Short mmCIF file of C-alpha atoms and ligand atoms in Angstrom, two decimals:
data_model
loop_
_atom_site.label_atom_id
_atom_site.label_comp_id
_atom_site.label_asym_id
_atom_site.label_seq_id
_atom_site.Cartn_x
_atom_site.Cartn_y
_atom_site.Cartn_z
CA MET R 1 0.00 0.00 0.00
CA SER R 2 1.42 3.38 -0.94
CA ALA R 3 1.97 6.20 1.51
CA SER R 4 -0.88 8.19 0.05
CA ALA R 5 -3.27 5.22 0.17
CA LEU R 6 -2.38 4.58 3.79
CA ASN R 7 -3.06 8.16 4.68
CA ARG R 8 -6.17 8.63 2.62
CA PRO R 9 -8.97 9.75 4.92
CA ALA R 10 -11.31 6.89 5.75
CA GLY R 11 -14.01 9.54 5.66
CA ASP R 12 -15.93 10.70 8.67
CA ARG R 13 -18.73 8.29 7.95
CA GLN R 14 -16.56 5.18 7.81
CA THR R 15 -15.32 3.74 11.01
CA SER R 16 -14.63 0.59 13.03
CA ILE R 17 -15.95 -1.35 16.01
CA TYR R 18 -13.98 -2.85 18.89
CA LEU R 19 -15.48 -5.47 21.23
CA HIS R 20 -13.59 -6.28 24.43
CA ILE R 21 -13.70 -9.77 25.94
CA PRO R 22 -12.02 -9.47 29.35
CA PHE R 23 -11.52 -13.15 30.21
CA CYS R 24 -8.48 -15.42 30.03
CA ARG R 25 -7.59 -18.97 31.07
CA SER R 26 -4.87 -17.68 33.39
CA LYS R 27 -3.12 -14.39 33.98
CA CYS R 28 0.29 -13.94 32.36
CA LEU R 29 2.96 -12.60 34.72
CA TYR R 30 3.48 -9.37 32.74
CA CYS R 31 -0.18 -8.63 31.98
CA SER R 32 -1.76 -5.33 32.95
CA PHE R 33 -4.69 -5.58 30.52
CA ASN R 34 -8.29 -5.61 31.64
CA SER R 35 -8.54 -9.41 31.72
CA HIS R 36 -9.67 -11.83 34.40
CA ALA R 37 -8.76 -15.47 34.91
CA GLY R 38 -10.97 -18.07 36.57
CA ARG R 39 -14.22 -16.22 35.85
CA GLU R 40 -15.46 -18.42 32.99
CA ALA R 41 -18.86 -18.74 34.68
CA GLU R 42 -19.49 -15.06 33.90
CA ILE R 43 -18.81 -15.29 30.18
CA ALA R 44 -22.29 -16.23 28.93
CA GLY R 45 -23.91 -13.35 30.86
CA TYR R 46 -21.23 -10.96 29.65
CA LEU R 47 -21.80 -11.91 26.00
CA GLU R 48 -25.53 -11.44 26.49
CA ALA R 49 -24.83 -7.93 27.82
CA LEU R 50 -22.61 -7.25 24.80
CA ASN R 51 -25.46 -8.31 22.51
CA THR R 52 -27.82 -5.92 24.28
CA HIS R 53 -25.27 -3.11 24.09
CA ILE R 54 -24.76 -3.78 20.36
CA ARG R 55 -28.51 -3.52 19.67
CA ARG R 56 -28.78 -0.40 21.78
CA LEU R 57 -25.86 1.39 20.15
CA ALA R 58 -26.96 0.45 16.65
CA ASN R 59 -29.95 2.72 17.24
CA HIS R 60 -27.86 5.55 18.64
CA PRO R 61 -28.03 8.70 16.49
CA TRP R 62 -24.21 8.76 16.16
CA CYS R 63 -24.25 5.32 14.48
CA ARG R 64 -26.98 6.07 12.01
CA GLY R 65 -25.46 6.92 8.67
CA HIS R 66 -22.09 5.42 9.59
CA SER R 67 -20.73 2.46 7.76
CA PHE R 68 -18.19 0.24 9.47
CA PHE R 69 -15.18 -1.24 7.68
CA SER R 70 -13.76 -3.35 10.48
CA LEU R 71 -14.80 -5.33 13.52
CA TYR R 72 -12.14 -6.36 16.03
CA LEU R 73 -12.66 -8.67 19.00
CA GLY R 74 -9.82 -8.27 21.47
CA GLY R 75 -9.14 -9.08 25.05
CA GLY R 76 -8.45 -10.91 27.12
CA THR R 77 -8.86 -14.01 25.04
CA PRO R 78 -12.03 -13.91 22.91
CA THR R 79 -11.51 -17.54 21.85
CA ILE R 80 -11.99 -18.69 25.44
CA CYS R 81 -15.74 -18.15 24.88
CA ASP R 82 -18.22 -20.79 23.81
CA PRO R 83 -17.85 -20.65 20.00
CA ALA R 84 -21.63 -20.62 19.39
CA LEU R 85 -22.09 -17.65 21.76
CA LEU R 86 -19.13 -15.76 20.34
CA SER R 87 -20.38 -16.34 16.78
CA GLN R 88 -23.76 -15.03 17.84
CA VAL R 89 -22.15 -11.79 19.05
CA ILE R 90 -20.30 -11.38 15.74
CA ARG R 91 -23.44 -12.08 13.67
CA ASN R 92 -25.47 -9.76 15.84
CA CYS R 93 -22.94 -7.00 15.27
CA LEU R 94 -22.81 -7.57 11.52
CA THR R 95 -26.61 -7.43 11.34
CA ALA R 96 -27.19 -4.53 13.71
CA PHE R 97 -24.66 -2.13 12.16
CA SER R 98 -24.19 -1.18 8.57
CA PHE R 99 -20.89 -2.63 7.31
CA THR R 100 -19.03 -2.02 4.07
CA SER R 101 -19.13 -4.91 1.57
CA THR R 102 -15.83 -6.54 2.67
CA PRO R 103 -15.16 -5.62 6.28
CA GLU R 104 -12.01 -6.80 8.02
CA ILE R 105 -13.15 -9.01 10.92
CA THR R 106 -10.39 -9.90 13.38
CA VAL R 107 -10.46 -12.11 16.45
CA GLU R 108 -7.57 -12.27 18.91
CA SER R 109 -6.75 -15.72 20.20
CA ASN R 110 -4.33 -17.73 22.27
CA PRO R 111 -2.92 -21.00 20.94
CA ASN R 112 -4.42 -23.31 23.55
CA THR R 113 -7.95 -21.99 23.02
CA LEU R 114 -8.16 -22.96 19.36
CA SER R 115 -9.56 -26.16 17.89
CA PRO R 116 -10.78 -27.08 14.39
CA ALA R 117 -14.41 -26.73 15.53
CA ARG R 118 -13.84 -23.31 17.12
CA LEU R 119 -11.96 -22.05 14.09
CA GLN R 120 -14.67 -23.34 11.78
CA ALA R 121 -17.31 -21.55 13.84
CA LEU R 122 -15.35 -18.29 13.55
CA ARG R 123 -14.98 -18.69 9.79
CA GLU R 124 -18.71 -19.36 9.43
CA ALA R 125 -19.50 -16.25 11.45
CA GLY R 126 -17.49 -14.21 8.92
CA VAL R 127 -14.14 -13.83 10.71
CA ASN R 128 -11.45 -13.33 8.05
CA ARG R 129 -8.43 -12.35 10.14
CA LEU R 130 -6.98 -14.24 13.09
CA SER R 131 -4.44 -12.84 15.49
CA ILE R 132 -2.60 -15.48 17.51
CA GLY R 133 -0.74 -14.52 20.71
CA VAL R 134 2.37 -16.67 20.36
CA GLN R 135 4.84 -14.32 22.14
CA SER R 136 7.77 -16.77 21.94
CA PHE R 137 8.76 -20.17 20.59
CA SER R 138 11.16 -20.72 23.48
CA PRO R 139 9.74 -23.05 26.17
CA ALA R 140 11.85 -21.33 28.85
CA GLN R 141 10.64 -17.87 27.87
CA LEU R 142 7.00 -18.90 27.66
CA LYS R 143 7.36 -20.22 31.19
CA CYS R 144 9.06 -17.05 32.35
CA LEU R 145 6.15 -15.00 30.96
CA GLY R 146 3.60 -17.26 32.64
CA ARG R 147 1.96 -18.12 29.32
CA SER R 148 -0.53 -20.98 29.52
CA HIS R 149 0.52 -22.65 26.23
CA THR R 150 3.58 -24.30 24.73
CA ALA R 151 5.54 -23.57 21.55
CA GLU R 152 4.01 -26.75 20.06
CA ASP R 153 0.50 -25.45 20.86
CA ALA R 154 1.33 -22.31 18.87
CA ALA R 155 2.55 -24.22 15.80
CA LEU R 156 -0.47 -26.51 15.96
CA ALA R 157 -2.89 -23.58 16.34
CA TYR R 158 -1.37 -21.94 13.29
CA ALA R 159 -1.70 -25.14 11.22
CA MET R 160 -5.32 -25.59 12.33
CA ALA R 161 -6.12 -21.98 11.40
CA ARG R 162 -4.73 -22.51 7.90
CA GLU R 163 -6.68 -25.77 7.63
CA ALA R 164 -9.86 -23.90 8.62
CA GLY R 165 -9.26 -21.50 5.74
CA PHE R 166 -7.78 -18.42 7.42
CA ALA R 167 -5.83 -16.59 4.72
CA ASN R 168 -4.91 -13.63 6.90
CA ILE R 169 -3.10 -14.56 10.11
CA SER R 170 -1.14 -12.27 12.38
CA LEU R 171 1.30 -13.53 15.00
CA ASP R 172 2.09 -11.54 18.14
CA LEU R 173 5.62 -11.96 19.45
CA MET R 174 7.53 -10.21 22.20
CA TYR R 175 11.23 -9.47 22.55
CA GLY R 176 13.39 -8.01 25.31
CA LEU R 177 12.27 -10.88 27.55
CA PRO R 178 14.03 -11.76 30.81
CA GLY R 179 17.33 -13.47 30.07
CA GLN R 180 16.70 -13.40 26.32
CA THR R 181 19.70 -13.15 24.02
CA GLN R 182 19.71 -11.80 20.48
CA GLN R 183 20.25 -15.35 19.15
CA GLU R 184 17.24 -16.64 21.07
CA TRP R 185 15.06 -13.85 19.72
CA GLN R 186 16.32 -14.56 16.22
CA GLN R 187 15.43 -18.25 16.64
CA THR R 188 11.87 -17.37 17.68
CA LEU R 189 11.56 -14.95 14.78
CA GLU R 190 12.93 -17.45 12.26
CA THR R 191 10.54 -20.15 13.50
CA ALA R 192 7.67 -17.68 13.12
CA VAL R 193 8.77 -16.56 9.65
CA ARG R 194 8.95 -20.19 8.49
CA LEU R 195 5.23 -20.43 9.23
CA ALA R 196 4.73 -17.55 6.76
CA PRO R 197 1.90 -15.55 8.37
CA GLU R 198 0.65 -12.48 6.56
CA HIS R 199 1.29 -10.14 9.48
CA PHE R 200 3.44 -9.70 12.59
CA SER R 201 2.93 -7.53 15.66
CA LEU R 202 6.24 -7.40 17.52
CA TYR R 203 6.43 -5.61 20.84
CA GLU R 204 9.20 -5.07 23.32
CA LEU R 205 8.19 -6.40 26.72
CA THR R 206 7.34 -3.56 29.07
CA VAL R 207 7.33 -4.21 32.78
CA GLU R 208 4.09 -2.74 34.05
CA GLU R 209 3.67 -1.68 37.66
CA LYS R 210 1.91 -4.02 40.07
CA THR R 211 2.37 -7.09 37.88
CA PRO R 212 4.06 -10.23 39.23
CA LEU R 213 6.83 -9.63 36.68
CA ALA R 214 7.50 -6.17 38.15
CA ALA R 215 7.91 -7.79 41.58
CA LEU R 216 10.32 -10.39 40.16
CA VAL R 217 12.39 -7.68 38.48
CA ALA R 218 12.40 -5.56 41.66
CA ARG R 219 13.61 -8.54 43.73
CA GLY R 220 16.34 -9.28 41.18
CA LYS R 221 14.85 -12.71 40.40
CA VAL R 222 14.86 -12.02 36.67
CA ARG R 223 17.07 -9.75 34.62
CA LEU R 224 15.98 -7.89 31.50
CA PRO R 225 18.28 -7.42 28.51
CA THR R 226 20.17 -4.11 28.34
CA GLU R 227 19.11 -1.28 26.02
CA ASP R 228 21.93 -2.20 23.63
CA GLN R 229 20.83 -5.83 23.53
CA VAL R 230 17.25 -4.75 22.81
CA ALA R 231 18.52 -2.44 20.05
CA ASP R 232 20.37 -5.43 18.52
CA MET R 233 17.14 -7.45 18.63
CA GLU R 234 15.30 -4.65 16.85
CA ALA R 235 18.01 -4.41 14.22
CA VAL R 236 17.86 -8.14 13.52
CA THR R 237 14.06 -7.93 13.34
CA SER R 238 13.86 -5.30 10.63
CA ARG R 239 16.65 -6.96 8.62
CA LEU R 240 15.19 -10.44 8.79
CA LEU R 241 11.62 -9.42 8.05
CA ALA R 242 12.60 -7.11 5.18
CA ASP R 243 14.57 -10.01 3.64
CA ARG R 244 11.46 -12.20 3.80
CA GLY R 245 9.18 -9.67 2.12
CA TYR R 246 7.49 -8.10 5.14
CA GLU R 247 7.01 -4.36 5.07
CA ARG R 248 7.34 -2.45 8.31
CA TYR R 249 4.35 -0.12 8.16
CA GLU R 250 4.18 0.86 11.82
CA ILE R 251 6.86 0.92 14.51
CA SER R 252 5.83 -2.53 15.80
CA ASN R 253 3.89 -3.97 12.85
CA TYR R 254 5.04 -5.74 9.70
CA ALA R 255 2.96 -7.23 6.90
CA ARG R 256 3.07 -8.74 3.47
CA PRO R 257 1.77 -6.37 0.78
CA GLY R 258 -2.00 -5.96 1.05
CA PHE R 259 -2.20 -7.21 4.64
CA PHE R 260 -1.80 -4.04 6.70
CA CYS R 261 -4.31 -4.11 9.56
CA ARG R 262 -7.08 -1.71 8.56
CA HIS R 263 -8.53 -1.64 12.06
CA ASN R 264 -5.27 -0.51 13.64
CA ILE R 265 -4.54 2.01 10.89
CA ASN R 266 -7.82 3.65 11.89
CA TYR R 267 -6.45 4.03 15.46
CA TRP R 268 -3.13 5.41 14.27
CA GLN R 269 -4.96 7.89 12.07
CA ASN R 270 -6.87 8.86 15.22
CA ARG R 271 -10.25 8.64 13.56
CA SER R 272 -13.50 7.42 15.09
CA TRP R 273 -14.31 3.99 16.43
CA LEU R 274 -16.99 2.48 18.57
CA ALA R 275 -15.92 0.43 21.60
CA LEU R 276 -18.14 -2.01 23.44
CA GLY R 277 -17.34 -4.11 26.47
CA ALA R 278 -15.80 -3.60 29.89
CA GLY R 279 -13.03 -1.00 29.99
CA ALA R 280 -13.11 -0.41 26.24
CA VAL R 281 -12.35 3.13 25.08
CA GLY R 282 -14.10 4.51 22.00
CA SER R 283 -13.56 7.73 20.11
CA LEU R 284 -16.54 9.35 18.45
CA SER R 285 -15.69 12.40 16.38
CA GLY R 286 -13.22 13.60 19.03
CA THR R 287 -15.15 12.52 22.14
CA ARG R 288 -13.38 9.80 24.15
CA VAL R 289 -15.83 7.42 25.80
CA THR R 290 -14.59 4.89 28.39
CA ASN R 291 -16.73 2.01 29.60
CA VAL R 292 -16.65 0.82 33.22
CA ALA R 293 -13.72 -1.56 33.66
CA ASP R 294 -15.30 -4.23 35.85
CA PRO R 295 -17.15 -6.81 33.70
CA ARG R 296 -19.72 -7.39 36.48
CA VAL R 297 -20.54 -3.68 36.70
CA TYR R 298 -20.71 -3.52 32.90
CA VAL R 299 -23.24 -6.38 32.82
CA GLN R 300 -25.22 -4.82 35.66
CA ARG R 301 -25.40 -1.42 33.98
CA ILE R 302 -26.49 -2.90 30.66
CA SER R 303 -29.08 -5.15 32.33
CA ASN R 304 -30.48 -2.17 34.23
CA ASP R 305 -30.76 -0.21 31.01
CA GLN R 306 -28.13 2.27 32.22
CA GLU R 307 -25.21 3.66 30.23
CA PRO R 308 -21.99 1.68 30.86
CA TYR R 309 -19.69 4.71 30.63
CA SER R 310 -17.27 5.67 33.38
CA GLU R 311 -15.75 8.66 31.62
CA MET R 312 -16.38 10.97 28.72
CA GLU R 313 -13.86 13.50 27.52
CA CYS R 314 -14.27 15.99 24.73
CA LEU R 315 -10.79 16.73 23.38
CA SER R 316 -10.00 20.23 22.15
CA ARG R 317 -9.03 20.66 18.50
CA PRO R 318 -5.32 21.29 19.29
CA ALA R 319 -5.24 18.28 21.64
CA LEU R 320 -6.75 16.05 18.94
CA PHE R 321 -4.32 17.49 16.41
CA ARG R 322 -1.28 16.71 18.60
CA GLU R 323 -2.58 13.20 19.27
CA THR R 324 -3.11 12.67 15.55
CA VAL R 325 0.45 13.78 14.74
CA ILE R 326 1.96 11.53 17.40
CA MET R 327 -0.14 8.49 16.53
CA GLY R 328 0.32 9.09 12.80
CA LEU R 329 4.09 9.27 13.10
CA ARG R 330 4.03 5.71 14.42
CA MET R 331 3.26 4.70 10.83
CA LEU R 332 6.28 4.68 8.59
CA ALA R 333 4.39 6.55 5.88
CA GLY R 334 3.97 9.38 8.38
CA VAL R 335 1.26 12.04 8.39
CA SER R 336 0.02 14.14 5.49
CA ILE R 337 0.25 17.85 6.18
CA THR R 338 -2.62 18.56 3.78
CA GLU R 339 -4.86 16.11 5.63
CA LEU R 340 -3.93 17.56 9.00
CA GLU R 341 -4.81 21.02 7.71
CA GLU R 342 -8.12 19.74 6.34
CA ARG R 343 -9.03 17.99 9.58
CA PHE R 344 -7.76 20.49 12.15
CA GLN R 345 -6.98 23.72 10.28
CA LEU R 346 -3.50 23.46 11.80
CA ASN R 347 -0.16 23.05 10.06
CA PRO R 348 2.41 21.01 12.05
CA VAL R 349 5.38 23.03 10.76
CA VAL R 350 3.77 26.24 12.01
CA TYR R 351 2.23 24.71 15.14
CA TYR R 352 5.38 23.03 16.48
CA GLY R 353 7.76 25.76 15.25
CA GLN R 354 11.24 25.43 16.74
CA THR R 355 10.51 22.03 18.36
CA LEU R 356 9.92 20.48 14.95
CA GLN R 357 12.84 22.37 13.38
CA THR R 358 15.13 20.84 16.01
CA LEU R 359 13.83 17.33 15.32
CA LEU R 360 14.34 17.95 11.58
CA ALA R 361 17.86 19.27 12.19
CA GLN R 362 18.67 16.24 14.36
CA GLY R 363 17.55 14.00 11.52
CA LEU R 364 14.88 12.33 13.65
CA VAL R 365 11.97 13.63 11.59
CA VAL R 366 11.87 13.97 7.80
CA LEU R 367 9.69 16.28 5.73
CA ASP R 368 9.05 14.60 2.35
CA ASP R 369 6.81 16.64 0.06
CA ASP R 370 3.50 16.58 1.92
CA PHE R 371 4.53 13.96 4.48
CA LEU R 372 6.09 14.28 7.87
CA ARG R 373 7.59 11.02 9.09
CA LEU R 374 10.11 9.57 11.52
CA SER R 375 13.52 8.82 10.03
CA GLY R 376 15.00 5.30 10.17
CA ARG R 377 17.38 6.60 12.85
CA ALA R 378 14.46 7.72 15.01
CA LEU R 379 12.60 4.37 14.96
CA PRO R 380 14.59 2.70 17.78
CA ILE R 381 14.06 5.79 19.95
CA ALA R 382 10.61 6.68 18.64
CA ASN R 383 9.07 7.30 22.04
CA GLN R 384 11.72 9.86 22.95
CA ALA R 385 11.30 11.64 19.61
CA LEU R 386 7.50 11.62 19.79
CA ALA R 387 7.56 12.90 23.39
CA GLN R 388 8.81 16.23 21.99
CA LEU R 389 5.52 16.65 20.13
CA VAL R 390 3.04 15.88 22.95
S1 LIG D 1 -3.40 -13.82 27.38
FE1 LIG D 1 -3.13 -11.61 27.04
S2 LIG D 1 -4.82 -10.62 28.11
FE2 LIG D 1 -4.72 -12.74 28.85
S3 LIG D 1 -3.49 -12.63 30.68
FE3 LIG D 1 -2.07 -13.10 29.01
S4 LIG D 1 -1.34 -11.10 28.28
FE4 LIG D 1 -3.16 -10.73 29.56
#
């Protein structure tokens, strides 16, 4: 996809839907997401609440006249749910809202929650993109992360997904893991590349506060790789994936041509999306809407015909503009100055003045015709560079 195609406005009337499923088999040691283990008994009631919320929102004035180009079920682990109930939620959503003719429909999964029957049910419900949380192919590192599956489970899940007809599979992997060497990361990456998925999401492990991993790091029980080692892992990643025909289109995302994730591009372009489910955050024409985080409270609110929102924030035009620049620069194509001017009546060169001139002079940001983008040099230190533009 060309830079201009990637940055073409989706149009105010085209948007996406996110559904959050906050349940998992067990809690990974590094996880700070809104996900709960050991609460499987609540899932059926939660999905029923989601169905009610879907029907209710479909009649909301904001949704009328909108057409949706992607549906994304994330978590948590959506594939932990009863496949018939999960399929019902997907079908309900596809019927209740007006979708474009070929929407991207993604479901996140974990390897040990997939089976041929489950995958078939997802395909029949219309799911055409599967994201599998593999994280590592090293047994020792999976254990260190507290993942509930093995490397063999991951390979088997991938094979079953292909067998079920999934032609668009994304693998999630993490690097910078405790004790991980560059060679070990390269082995995981090479194993993953041999499977030949269409897409990779590759994230450096971040140690989040109040997680069991944070406690282990604080007590010196595990040691993370140094910054230089992580930089070496990143260098090997871009080299290896470029050699195998994957295009890096976002700081942490790589895909074969034609397989960029449309749903996530919508986030990085900071456009609108609808979010349903506990703790999910939506953005409707600049208004940020956060749902209550606790799944029980979410179900209760929906059952009592109350709104499930915990927070609503209307962002100012300059705040939305800055967010859009920062999010947009995560994509390698960068942000179009013309589009920013059309959307916000603000020009980044004028708005950021000397701050941007310094980044340009340092060679961290490049101005290419109409596009502002991060330079290759800036990618390993993207967060530091982007922090200048907050
Ligand atoms: S599978 Fe994902 S959401 Fe669930 S506990 Fe692990 S990291 Fe968290």
